[in-house]
CSV table of N, CA and C in Angstrom, one decimal:
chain,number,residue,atom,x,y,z
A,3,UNK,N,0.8,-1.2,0.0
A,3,UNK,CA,0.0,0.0,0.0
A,3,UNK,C,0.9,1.2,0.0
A,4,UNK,N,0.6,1.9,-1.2
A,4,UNK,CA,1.2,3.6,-1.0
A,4,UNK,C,0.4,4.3,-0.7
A,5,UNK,N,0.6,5.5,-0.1
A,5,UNK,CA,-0.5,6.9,-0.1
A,5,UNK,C,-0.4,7.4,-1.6
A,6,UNK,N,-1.4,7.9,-1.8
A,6,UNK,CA,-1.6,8.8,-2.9
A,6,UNK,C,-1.6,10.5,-2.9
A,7,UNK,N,-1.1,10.6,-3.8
A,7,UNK,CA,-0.4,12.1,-3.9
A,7,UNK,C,-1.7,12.4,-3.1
A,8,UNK,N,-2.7,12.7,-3.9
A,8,UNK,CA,-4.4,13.5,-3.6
A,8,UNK,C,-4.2,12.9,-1.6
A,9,UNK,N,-4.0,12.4,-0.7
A,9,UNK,CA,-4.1,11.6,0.5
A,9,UNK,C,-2.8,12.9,0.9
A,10,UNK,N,-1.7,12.9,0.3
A,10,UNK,CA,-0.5,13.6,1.0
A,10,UNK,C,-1.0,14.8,1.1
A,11,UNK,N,-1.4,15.1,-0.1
A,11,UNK,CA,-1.5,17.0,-0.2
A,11,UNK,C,-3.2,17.0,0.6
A,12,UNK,N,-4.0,16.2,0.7
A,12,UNK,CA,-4.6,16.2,2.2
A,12,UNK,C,-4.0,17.0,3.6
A,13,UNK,N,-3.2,15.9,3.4
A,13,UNK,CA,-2.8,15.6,5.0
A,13,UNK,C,-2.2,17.2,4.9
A,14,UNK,N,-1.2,17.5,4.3
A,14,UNK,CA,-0.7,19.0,4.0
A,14,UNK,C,-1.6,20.0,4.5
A,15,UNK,N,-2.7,20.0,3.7
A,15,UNK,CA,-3.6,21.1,3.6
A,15,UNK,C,-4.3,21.2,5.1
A,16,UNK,N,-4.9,19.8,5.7
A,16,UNK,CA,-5.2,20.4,7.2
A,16,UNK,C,-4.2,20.0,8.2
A,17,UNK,N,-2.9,20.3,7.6
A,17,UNK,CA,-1.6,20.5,8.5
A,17,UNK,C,-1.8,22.1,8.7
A,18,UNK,N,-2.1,22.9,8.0
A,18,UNK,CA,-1.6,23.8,7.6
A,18,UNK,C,-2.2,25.1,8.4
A,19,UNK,N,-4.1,24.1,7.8
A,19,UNK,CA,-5.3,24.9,8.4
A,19,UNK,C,-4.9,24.8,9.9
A,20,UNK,N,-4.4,23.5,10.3
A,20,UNK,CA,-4.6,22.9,11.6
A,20,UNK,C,-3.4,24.1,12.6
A,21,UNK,N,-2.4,24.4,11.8
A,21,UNK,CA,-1.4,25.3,12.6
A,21,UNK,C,-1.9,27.0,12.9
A,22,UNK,N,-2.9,27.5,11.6
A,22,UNK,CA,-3.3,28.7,11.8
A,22,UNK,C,-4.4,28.6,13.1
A,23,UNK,N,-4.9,27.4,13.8
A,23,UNK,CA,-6.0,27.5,14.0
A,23,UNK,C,-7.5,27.1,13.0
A,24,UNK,N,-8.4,26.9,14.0
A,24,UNK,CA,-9.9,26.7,13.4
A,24,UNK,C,-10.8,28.2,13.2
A,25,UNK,N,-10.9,28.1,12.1
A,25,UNK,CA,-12.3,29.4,11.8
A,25,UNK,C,-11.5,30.1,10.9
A,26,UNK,N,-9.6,30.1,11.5
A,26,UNK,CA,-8.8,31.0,11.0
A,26,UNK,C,-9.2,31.2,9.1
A,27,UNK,N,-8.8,31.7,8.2
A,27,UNK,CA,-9.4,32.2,6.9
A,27,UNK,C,-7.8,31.9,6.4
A,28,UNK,N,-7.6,31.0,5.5
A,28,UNK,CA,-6.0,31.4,4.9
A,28,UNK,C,-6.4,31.1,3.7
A,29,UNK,N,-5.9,32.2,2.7
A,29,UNK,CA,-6.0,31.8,1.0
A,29,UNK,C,-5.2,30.5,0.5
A,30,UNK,N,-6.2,30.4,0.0
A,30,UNK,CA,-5.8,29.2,-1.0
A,30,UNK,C,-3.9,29.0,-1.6
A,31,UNK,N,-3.8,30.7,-2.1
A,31,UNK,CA,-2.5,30.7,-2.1
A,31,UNK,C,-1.4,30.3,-1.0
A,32,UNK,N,-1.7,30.7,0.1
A,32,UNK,CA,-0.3,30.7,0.9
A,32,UNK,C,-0.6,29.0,1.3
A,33,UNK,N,-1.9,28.2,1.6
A,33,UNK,CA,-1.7,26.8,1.8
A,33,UNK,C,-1.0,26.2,0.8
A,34,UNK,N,-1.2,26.3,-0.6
A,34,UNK,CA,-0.4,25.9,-1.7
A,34,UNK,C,1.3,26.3,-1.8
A,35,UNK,N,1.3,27.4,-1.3
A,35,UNK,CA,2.5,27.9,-1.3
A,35,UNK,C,3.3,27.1,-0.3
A,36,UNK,N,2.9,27.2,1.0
A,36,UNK,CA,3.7,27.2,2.1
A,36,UNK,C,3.9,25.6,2.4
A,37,UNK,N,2.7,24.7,1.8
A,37,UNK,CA,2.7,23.2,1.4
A,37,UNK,C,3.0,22.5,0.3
A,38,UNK,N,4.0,23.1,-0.6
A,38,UNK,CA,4.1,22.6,-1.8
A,38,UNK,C,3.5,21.7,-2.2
A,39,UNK,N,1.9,22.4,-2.5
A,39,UNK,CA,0.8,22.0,-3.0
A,39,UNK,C,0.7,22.8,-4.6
A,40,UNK,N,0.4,21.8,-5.7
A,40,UNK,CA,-0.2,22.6,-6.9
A,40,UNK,C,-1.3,23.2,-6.6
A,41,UNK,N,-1.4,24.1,-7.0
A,41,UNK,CA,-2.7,25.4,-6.8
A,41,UNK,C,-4.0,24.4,-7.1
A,42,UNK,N,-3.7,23.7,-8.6
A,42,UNK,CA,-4.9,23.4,-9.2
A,42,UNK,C,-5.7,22.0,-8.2
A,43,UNK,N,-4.6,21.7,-7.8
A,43,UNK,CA,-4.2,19.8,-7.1
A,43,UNK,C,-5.1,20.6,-5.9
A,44,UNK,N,-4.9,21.6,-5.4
A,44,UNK,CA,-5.3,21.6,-4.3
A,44,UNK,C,-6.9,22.2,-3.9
A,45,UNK,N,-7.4,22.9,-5.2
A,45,UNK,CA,-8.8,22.8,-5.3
A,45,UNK,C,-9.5,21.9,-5.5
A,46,UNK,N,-9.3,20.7,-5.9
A,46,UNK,CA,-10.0,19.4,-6.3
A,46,UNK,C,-9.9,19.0,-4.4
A,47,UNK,N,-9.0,19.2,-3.8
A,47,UNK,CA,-8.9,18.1,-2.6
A,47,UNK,C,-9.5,19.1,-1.7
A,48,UNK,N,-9.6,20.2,-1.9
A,48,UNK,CA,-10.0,21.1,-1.0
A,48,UNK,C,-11.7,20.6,-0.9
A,49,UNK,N,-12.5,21.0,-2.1
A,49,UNK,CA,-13.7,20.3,-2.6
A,49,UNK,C,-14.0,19.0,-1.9
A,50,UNK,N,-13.0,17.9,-1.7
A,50,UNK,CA,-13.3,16.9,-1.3
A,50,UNK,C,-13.5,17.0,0.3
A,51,UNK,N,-12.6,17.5,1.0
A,51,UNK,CA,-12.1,18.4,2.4
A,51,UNK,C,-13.3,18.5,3.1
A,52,UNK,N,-13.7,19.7,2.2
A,52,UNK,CA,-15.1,20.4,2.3
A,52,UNK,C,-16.5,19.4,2.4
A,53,UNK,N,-16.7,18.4,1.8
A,53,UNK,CA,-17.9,17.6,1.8
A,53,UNK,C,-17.6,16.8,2.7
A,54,UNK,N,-16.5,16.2,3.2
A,54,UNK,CA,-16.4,15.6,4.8
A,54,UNK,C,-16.5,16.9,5.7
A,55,UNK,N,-16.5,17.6,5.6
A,55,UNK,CA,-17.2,18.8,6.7
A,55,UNK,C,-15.5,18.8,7.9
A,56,UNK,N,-14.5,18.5,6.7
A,56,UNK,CA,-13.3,19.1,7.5
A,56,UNK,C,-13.1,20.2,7.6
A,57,UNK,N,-13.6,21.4,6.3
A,57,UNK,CA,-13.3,22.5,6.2
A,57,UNK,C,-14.2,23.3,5.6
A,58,UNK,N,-13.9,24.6,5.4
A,58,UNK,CA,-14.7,25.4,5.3
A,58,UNK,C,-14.6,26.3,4.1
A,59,UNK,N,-14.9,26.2,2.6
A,59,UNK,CA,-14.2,26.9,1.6
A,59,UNK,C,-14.7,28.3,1.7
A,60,UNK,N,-14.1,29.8,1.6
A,60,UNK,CA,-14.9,30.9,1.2
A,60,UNK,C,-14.4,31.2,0.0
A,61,UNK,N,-15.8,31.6,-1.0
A,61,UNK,CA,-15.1,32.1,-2.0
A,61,UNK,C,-15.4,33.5,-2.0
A,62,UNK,N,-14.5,34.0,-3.3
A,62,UNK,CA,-14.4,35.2,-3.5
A,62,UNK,C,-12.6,35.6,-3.2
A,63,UNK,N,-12.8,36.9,-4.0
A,63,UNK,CA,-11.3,37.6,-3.8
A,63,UNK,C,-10.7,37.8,-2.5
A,64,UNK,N,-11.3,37.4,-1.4
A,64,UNK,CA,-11.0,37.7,0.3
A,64,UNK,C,-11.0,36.2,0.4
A,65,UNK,N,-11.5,34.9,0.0
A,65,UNK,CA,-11.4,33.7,0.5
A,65,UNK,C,-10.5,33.1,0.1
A,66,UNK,N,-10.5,31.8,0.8
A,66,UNK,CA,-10.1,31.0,1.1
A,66,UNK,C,-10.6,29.9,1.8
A,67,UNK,N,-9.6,28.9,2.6
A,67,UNK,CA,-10.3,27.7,3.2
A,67,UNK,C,-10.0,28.3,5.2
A,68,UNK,N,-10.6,27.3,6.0
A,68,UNK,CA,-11.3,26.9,7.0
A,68,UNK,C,-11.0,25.9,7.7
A,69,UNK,N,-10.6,25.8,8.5
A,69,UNK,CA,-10.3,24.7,9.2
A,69,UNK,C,-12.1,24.5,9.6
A,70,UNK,N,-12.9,23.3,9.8
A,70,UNK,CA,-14.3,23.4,9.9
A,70,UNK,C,-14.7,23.0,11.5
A,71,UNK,N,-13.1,22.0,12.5
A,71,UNK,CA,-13.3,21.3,13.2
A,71,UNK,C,-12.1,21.8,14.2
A,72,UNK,N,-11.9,22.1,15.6
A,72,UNK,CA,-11.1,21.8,16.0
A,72,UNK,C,-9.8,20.8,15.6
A,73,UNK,N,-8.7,21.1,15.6
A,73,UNK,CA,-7.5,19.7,15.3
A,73,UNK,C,-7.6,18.7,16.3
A,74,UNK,N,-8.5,19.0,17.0
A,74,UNK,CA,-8.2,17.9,18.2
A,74,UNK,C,-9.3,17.0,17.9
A,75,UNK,N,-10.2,17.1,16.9
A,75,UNK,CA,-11.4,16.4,16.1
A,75,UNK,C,-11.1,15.9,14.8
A,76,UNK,N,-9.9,15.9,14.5
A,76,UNK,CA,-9.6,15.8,13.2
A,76,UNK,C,-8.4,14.8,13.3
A,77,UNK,N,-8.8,13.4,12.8
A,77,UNK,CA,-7.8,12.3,12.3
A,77,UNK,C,-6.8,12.5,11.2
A,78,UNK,N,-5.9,11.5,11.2
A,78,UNK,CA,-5.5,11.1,9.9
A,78,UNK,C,-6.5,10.3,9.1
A,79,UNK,N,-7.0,9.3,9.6
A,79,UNK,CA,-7.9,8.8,8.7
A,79,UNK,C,-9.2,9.3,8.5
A,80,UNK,N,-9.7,10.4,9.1
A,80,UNK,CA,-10.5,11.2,8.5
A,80,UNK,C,-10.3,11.9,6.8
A,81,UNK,N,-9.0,12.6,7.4
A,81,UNK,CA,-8.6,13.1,5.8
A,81,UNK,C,-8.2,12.6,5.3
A,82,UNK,N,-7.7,11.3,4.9
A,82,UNK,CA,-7.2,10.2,3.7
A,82,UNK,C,-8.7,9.7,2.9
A,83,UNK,N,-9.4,9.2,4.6
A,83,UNK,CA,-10.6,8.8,3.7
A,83,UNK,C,-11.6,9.8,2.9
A,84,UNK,N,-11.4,11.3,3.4
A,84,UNK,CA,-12.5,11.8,2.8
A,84,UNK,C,-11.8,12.0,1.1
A,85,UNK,N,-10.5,12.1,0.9
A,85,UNK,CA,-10.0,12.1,-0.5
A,85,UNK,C,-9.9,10.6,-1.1
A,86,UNK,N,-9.4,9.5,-0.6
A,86,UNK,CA,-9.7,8.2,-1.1
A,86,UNK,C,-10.4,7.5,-1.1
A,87,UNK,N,-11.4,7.4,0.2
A,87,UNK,CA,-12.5,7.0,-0.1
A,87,UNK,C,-11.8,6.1,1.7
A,88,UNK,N,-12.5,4.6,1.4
A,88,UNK,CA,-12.0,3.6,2.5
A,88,UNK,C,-10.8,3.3,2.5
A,89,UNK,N,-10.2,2.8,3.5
A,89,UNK,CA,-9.0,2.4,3.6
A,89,UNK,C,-8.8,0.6,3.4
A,90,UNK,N,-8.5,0.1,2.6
A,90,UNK,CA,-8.5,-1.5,2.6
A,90,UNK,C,-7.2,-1.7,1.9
A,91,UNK,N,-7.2,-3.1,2.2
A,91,UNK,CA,-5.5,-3.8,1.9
A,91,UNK,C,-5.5,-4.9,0.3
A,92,UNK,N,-7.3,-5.5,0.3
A,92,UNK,CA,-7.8,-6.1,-0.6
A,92,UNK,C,-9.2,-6.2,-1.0
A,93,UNK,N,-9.5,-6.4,-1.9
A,93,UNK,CA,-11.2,-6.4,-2.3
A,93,UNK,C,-11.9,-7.1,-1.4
A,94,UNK,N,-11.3,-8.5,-1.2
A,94,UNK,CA,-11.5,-8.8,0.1
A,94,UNK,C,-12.2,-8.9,1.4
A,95,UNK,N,-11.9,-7.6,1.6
A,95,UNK,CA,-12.0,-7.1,3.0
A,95,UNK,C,-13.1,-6.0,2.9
A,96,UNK,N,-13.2,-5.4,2.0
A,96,UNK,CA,-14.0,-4.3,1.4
A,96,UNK,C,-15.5,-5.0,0.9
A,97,UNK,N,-15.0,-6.0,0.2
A,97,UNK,CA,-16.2,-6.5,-0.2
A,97,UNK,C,-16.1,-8.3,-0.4
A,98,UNK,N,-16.2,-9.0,1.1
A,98,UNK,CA,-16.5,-10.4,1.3
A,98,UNK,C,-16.6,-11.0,0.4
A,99,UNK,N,-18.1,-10.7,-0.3
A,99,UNK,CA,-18.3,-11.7,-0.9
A,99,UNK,C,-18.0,-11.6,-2.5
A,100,UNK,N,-16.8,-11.0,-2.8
A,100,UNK,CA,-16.2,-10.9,-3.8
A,100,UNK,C,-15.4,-12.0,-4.3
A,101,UNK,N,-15.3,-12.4,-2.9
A,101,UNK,CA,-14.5,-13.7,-2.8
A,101,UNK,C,-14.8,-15.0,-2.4
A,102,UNK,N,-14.9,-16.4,-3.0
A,102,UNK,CA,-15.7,-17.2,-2.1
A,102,UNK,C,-14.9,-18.5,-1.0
A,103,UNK,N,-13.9,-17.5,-1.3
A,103,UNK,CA,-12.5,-18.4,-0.4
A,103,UNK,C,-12.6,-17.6,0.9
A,104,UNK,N,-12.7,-16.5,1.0
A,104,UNK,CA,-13.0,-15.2,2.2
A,104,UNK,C,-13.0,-16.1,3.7
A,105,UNK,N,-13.8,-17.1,3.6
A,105,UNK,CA,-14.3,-17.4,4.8
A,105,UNK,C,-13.6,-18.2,5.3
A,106,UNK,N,-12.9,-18.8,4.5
A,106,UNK,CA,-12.1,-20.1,5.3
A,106,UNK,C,-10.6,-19.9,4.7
A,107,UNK,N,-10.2,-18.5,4.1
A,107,UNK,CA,-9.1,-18.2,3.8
A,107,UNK,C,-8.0,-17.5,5.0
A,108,UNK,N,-7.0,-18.3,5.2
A,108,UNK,CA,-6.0,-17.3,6.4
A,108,UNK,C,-5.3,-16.2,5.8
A,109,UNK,N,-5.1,-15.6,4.6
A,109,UNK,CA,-4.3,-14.7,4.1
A,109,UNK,C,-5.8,-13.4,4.5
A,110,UNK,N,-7.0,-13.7,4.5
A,110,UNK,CA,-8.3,-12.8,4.4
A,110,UNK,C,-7.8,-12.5,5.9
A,111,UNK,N,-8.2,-13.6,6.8
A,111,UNK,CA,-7.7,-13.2,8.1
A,111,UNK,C,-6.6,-12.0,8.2
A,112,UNK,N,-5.3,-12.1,7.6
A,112,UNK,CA,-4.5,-11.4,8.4
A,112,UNK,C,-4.6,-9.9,7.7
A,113,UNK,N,-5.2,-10.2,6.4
A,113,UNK,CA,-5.5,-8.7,5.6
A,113,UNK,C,-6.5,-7.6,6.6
A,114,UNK,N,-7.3,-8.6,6.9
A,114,UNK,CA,-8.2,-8.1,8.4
A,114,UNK,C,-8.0,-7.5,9.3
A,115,UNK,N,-6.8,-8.3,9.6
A,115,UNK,CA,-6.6,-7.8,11.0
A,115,UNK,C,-5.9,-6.1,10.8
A,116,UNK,N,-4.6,-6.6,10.2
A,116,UNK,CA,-4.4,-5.3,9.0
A,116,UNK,C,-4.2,-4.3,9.0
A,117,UNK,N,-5.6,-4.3,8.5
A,117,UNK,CA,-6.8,-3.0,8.3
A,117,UNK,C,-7.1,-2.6,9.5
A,118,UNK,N,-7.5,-3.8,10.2
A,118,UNK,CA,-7.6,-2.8,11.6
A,118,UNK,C,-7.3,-2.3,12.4
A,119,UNK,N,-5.6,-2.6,12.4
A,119,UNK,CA,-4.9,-1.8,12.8
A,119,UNK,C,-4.4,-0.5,12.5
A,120,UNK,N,-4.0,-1.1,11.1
A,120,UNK,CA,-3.7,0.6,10.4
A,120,UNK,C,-4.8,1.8,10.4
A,121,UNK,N,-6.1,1.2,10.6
A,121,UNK,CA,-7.4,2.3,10.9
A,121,UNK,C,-7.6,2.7,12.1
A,122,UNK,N,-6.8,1.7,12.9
A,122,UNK,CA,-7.2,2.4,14.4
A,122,UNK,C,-5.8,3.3,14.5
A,123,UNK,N,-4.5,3.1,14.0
A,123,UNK,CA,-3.3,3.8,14.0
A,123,UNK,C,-3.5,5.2,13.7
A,124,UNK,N,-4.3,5.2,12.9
A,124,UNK,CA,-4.8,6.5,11.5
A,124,UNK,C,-5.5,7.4,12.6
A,125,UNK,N,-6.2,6.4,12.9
A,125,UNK,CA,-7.2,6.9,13.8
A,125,UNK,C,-7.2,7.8,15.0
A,126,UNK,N,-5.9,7.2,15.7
A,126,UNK,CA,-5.7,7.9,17.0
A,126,UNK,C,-5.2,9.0,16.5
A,127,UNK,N,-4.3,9.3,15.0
A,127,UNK,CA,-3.4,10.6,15.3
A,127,UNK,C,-4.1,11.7,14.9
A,128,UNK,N,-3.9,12.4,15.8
A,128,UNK,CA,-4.7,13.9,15.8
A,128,UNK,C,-3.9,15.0,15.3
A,129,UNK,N,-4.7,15.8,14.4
A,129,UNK,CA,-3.6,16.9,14.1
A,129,UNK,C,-3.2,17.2,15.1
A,130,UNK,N,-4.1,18.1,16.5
A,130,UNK,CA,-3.4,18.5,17.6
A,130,UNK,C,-2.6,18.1,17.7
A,131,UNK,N,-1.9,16.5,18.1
A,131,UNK,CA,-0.8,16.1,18.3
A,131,UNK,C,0.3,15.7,17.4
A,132,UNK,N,0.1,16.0,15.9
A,132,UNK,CA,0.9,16.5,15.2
A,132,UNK,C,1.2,17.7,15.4
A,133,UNK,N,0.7,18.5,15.4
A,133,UNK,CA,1.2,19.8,15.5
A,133,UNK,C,2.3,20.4,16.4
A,134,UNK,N,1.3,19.6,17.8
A,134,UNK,CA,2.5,19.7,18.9
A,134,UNK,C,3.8,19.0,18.6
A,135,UNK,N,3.8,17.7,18.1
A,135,UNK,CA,4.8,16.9,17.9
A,135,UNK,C,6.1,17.9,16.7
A,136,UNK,N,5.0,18.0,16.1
A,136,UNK,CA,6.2,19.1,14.6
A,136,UNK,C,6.8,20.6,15.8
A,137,UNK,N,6.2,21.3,16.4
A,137,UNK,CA,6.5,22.5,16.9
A,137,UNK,C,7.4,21.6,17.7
A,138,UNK,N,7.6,21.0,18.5
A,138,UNK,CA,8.5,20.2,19.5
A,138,UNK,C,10.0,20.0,18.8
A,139,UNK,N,9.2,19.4,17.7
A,139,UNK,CA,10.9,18.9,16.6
A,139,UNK,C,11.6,19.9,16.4
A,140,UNK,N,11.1,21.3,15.4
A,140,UNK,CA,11.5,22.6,15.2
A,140,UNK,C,12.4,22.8,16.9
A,141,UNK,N,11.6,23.1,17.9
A,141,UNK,CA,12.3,23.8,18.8
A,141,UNK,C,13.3,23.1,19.9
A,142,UNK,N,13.2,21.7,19.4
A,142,UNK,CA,14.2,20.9,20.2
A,142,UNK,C,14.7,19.7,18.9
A,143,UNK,N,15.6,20.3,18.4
A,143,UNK,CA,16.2,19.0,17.2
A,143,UNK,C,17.0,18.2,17.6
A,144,UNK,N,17.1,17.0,17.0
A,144,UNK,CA,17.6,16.2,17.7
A,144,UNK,C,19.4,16.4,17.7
A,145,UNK,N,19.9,16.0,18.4
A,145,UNK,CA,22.0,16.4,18.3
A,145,UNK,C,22.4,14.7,17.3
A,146,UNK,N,23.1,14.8,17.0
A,146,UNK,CA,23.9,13.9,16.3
A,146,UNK,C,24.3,12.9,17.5
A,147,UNK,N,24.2,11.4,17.0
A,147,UNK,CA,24.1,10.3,18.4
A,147,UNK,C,23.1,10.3,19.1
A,148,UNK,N,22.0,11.3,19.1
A,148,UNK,CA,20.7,10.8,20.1
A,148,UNK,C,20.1,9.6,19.2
C-alpha cells in the first residue's frame, strides 16, 4: 500500500489549516505555497475536504479555506478517507463476498486484522498532536548520536 499524492497534499492542507488555528481564513495561495501543494491539485482536494465537513471553503477575492473542526477532532484517517475513499488492503476485506474463499481463507484473516490496525493507528493521530509533535521537533532538534 502507497498513499496517494491526492491523500499527502490532504494531510498537508489540514496541517496547515490545523497550525493557523480553526475558523482562521488562509488563502488558498499561501496553503499551496507554504505546502508545496499545486494550486490546481489543491482545489480538487479542497472540494473533497469540504464535503467531509473538515473545512470550510470561502469564495471570493478575500477567501479561502477553514479549518471546519477543532484539530483535536480531526484524524489522519479522516482526511485520507475523505479524499480516497475507505481504507483496505484487498477487495476482500471491502467487499466479502467478492470472494468465495473469504471465509475459510488465512491470508483474508491477516488482511483483516491489518486493516484494523492501520485504521485504528490513522485513527488515533490527531492533528493537535501532530502539530505539537512538529513544533517540539522545530524547537528541540535532535543532536547527532541521540
Amino acid at each position: 500500500m502507497r498513499l496517494s499524492r491526492a491523500g499527502e497534499y490532504a494531510i498537508r492542507c489540514i496541517l496547515n489549516l490545523s497550525q493557523k488555528g480553526q475558523g482562521v481564513l488562509v488563502t488558498r495561495k499561501t496553503v499551496a505555497d507554504e505546502m508545496d501543494i499545486p494550486h490546481q491539485f489543491l482545489s480538487k482536494i479542497a472540494q473533497q475536504l469540504a464535503r467531509a465537513g473538515l473545512i470550510e471553503i470561502v469564495q471570493g477575492a478575500r477567501g479561502g479555506f477553514k479549518l471546519a473542526l477543532p484539530s483535536d477532532q480531526i484524524s489522519l484517517l479522516d482526511v485520507l478517507e475523505a479524499v480516497i475513499g475507505e481504507i483496505f488492503l484487498n477487495d476482500c476485506i471491502l467487499r466479502p463476498d467478492s470472494c468465495h474463499r473469504s471465509p475459510q481463507c488465512a491470508v483474508h484473516q491477516v488482511w483483516q486484522a491489518a486493516v484494523l490496525d492501520l485504521r485504528q493507528t490513522l485513527r488515533s493521530a490527531r492533528f493537535s498532536d501532530l502539530i505539537q509533535n512538529t513544533c517540539q521537533s522545530v524547537d528541540h532538534p535532535q543532536q547527532k548520536g541521540d
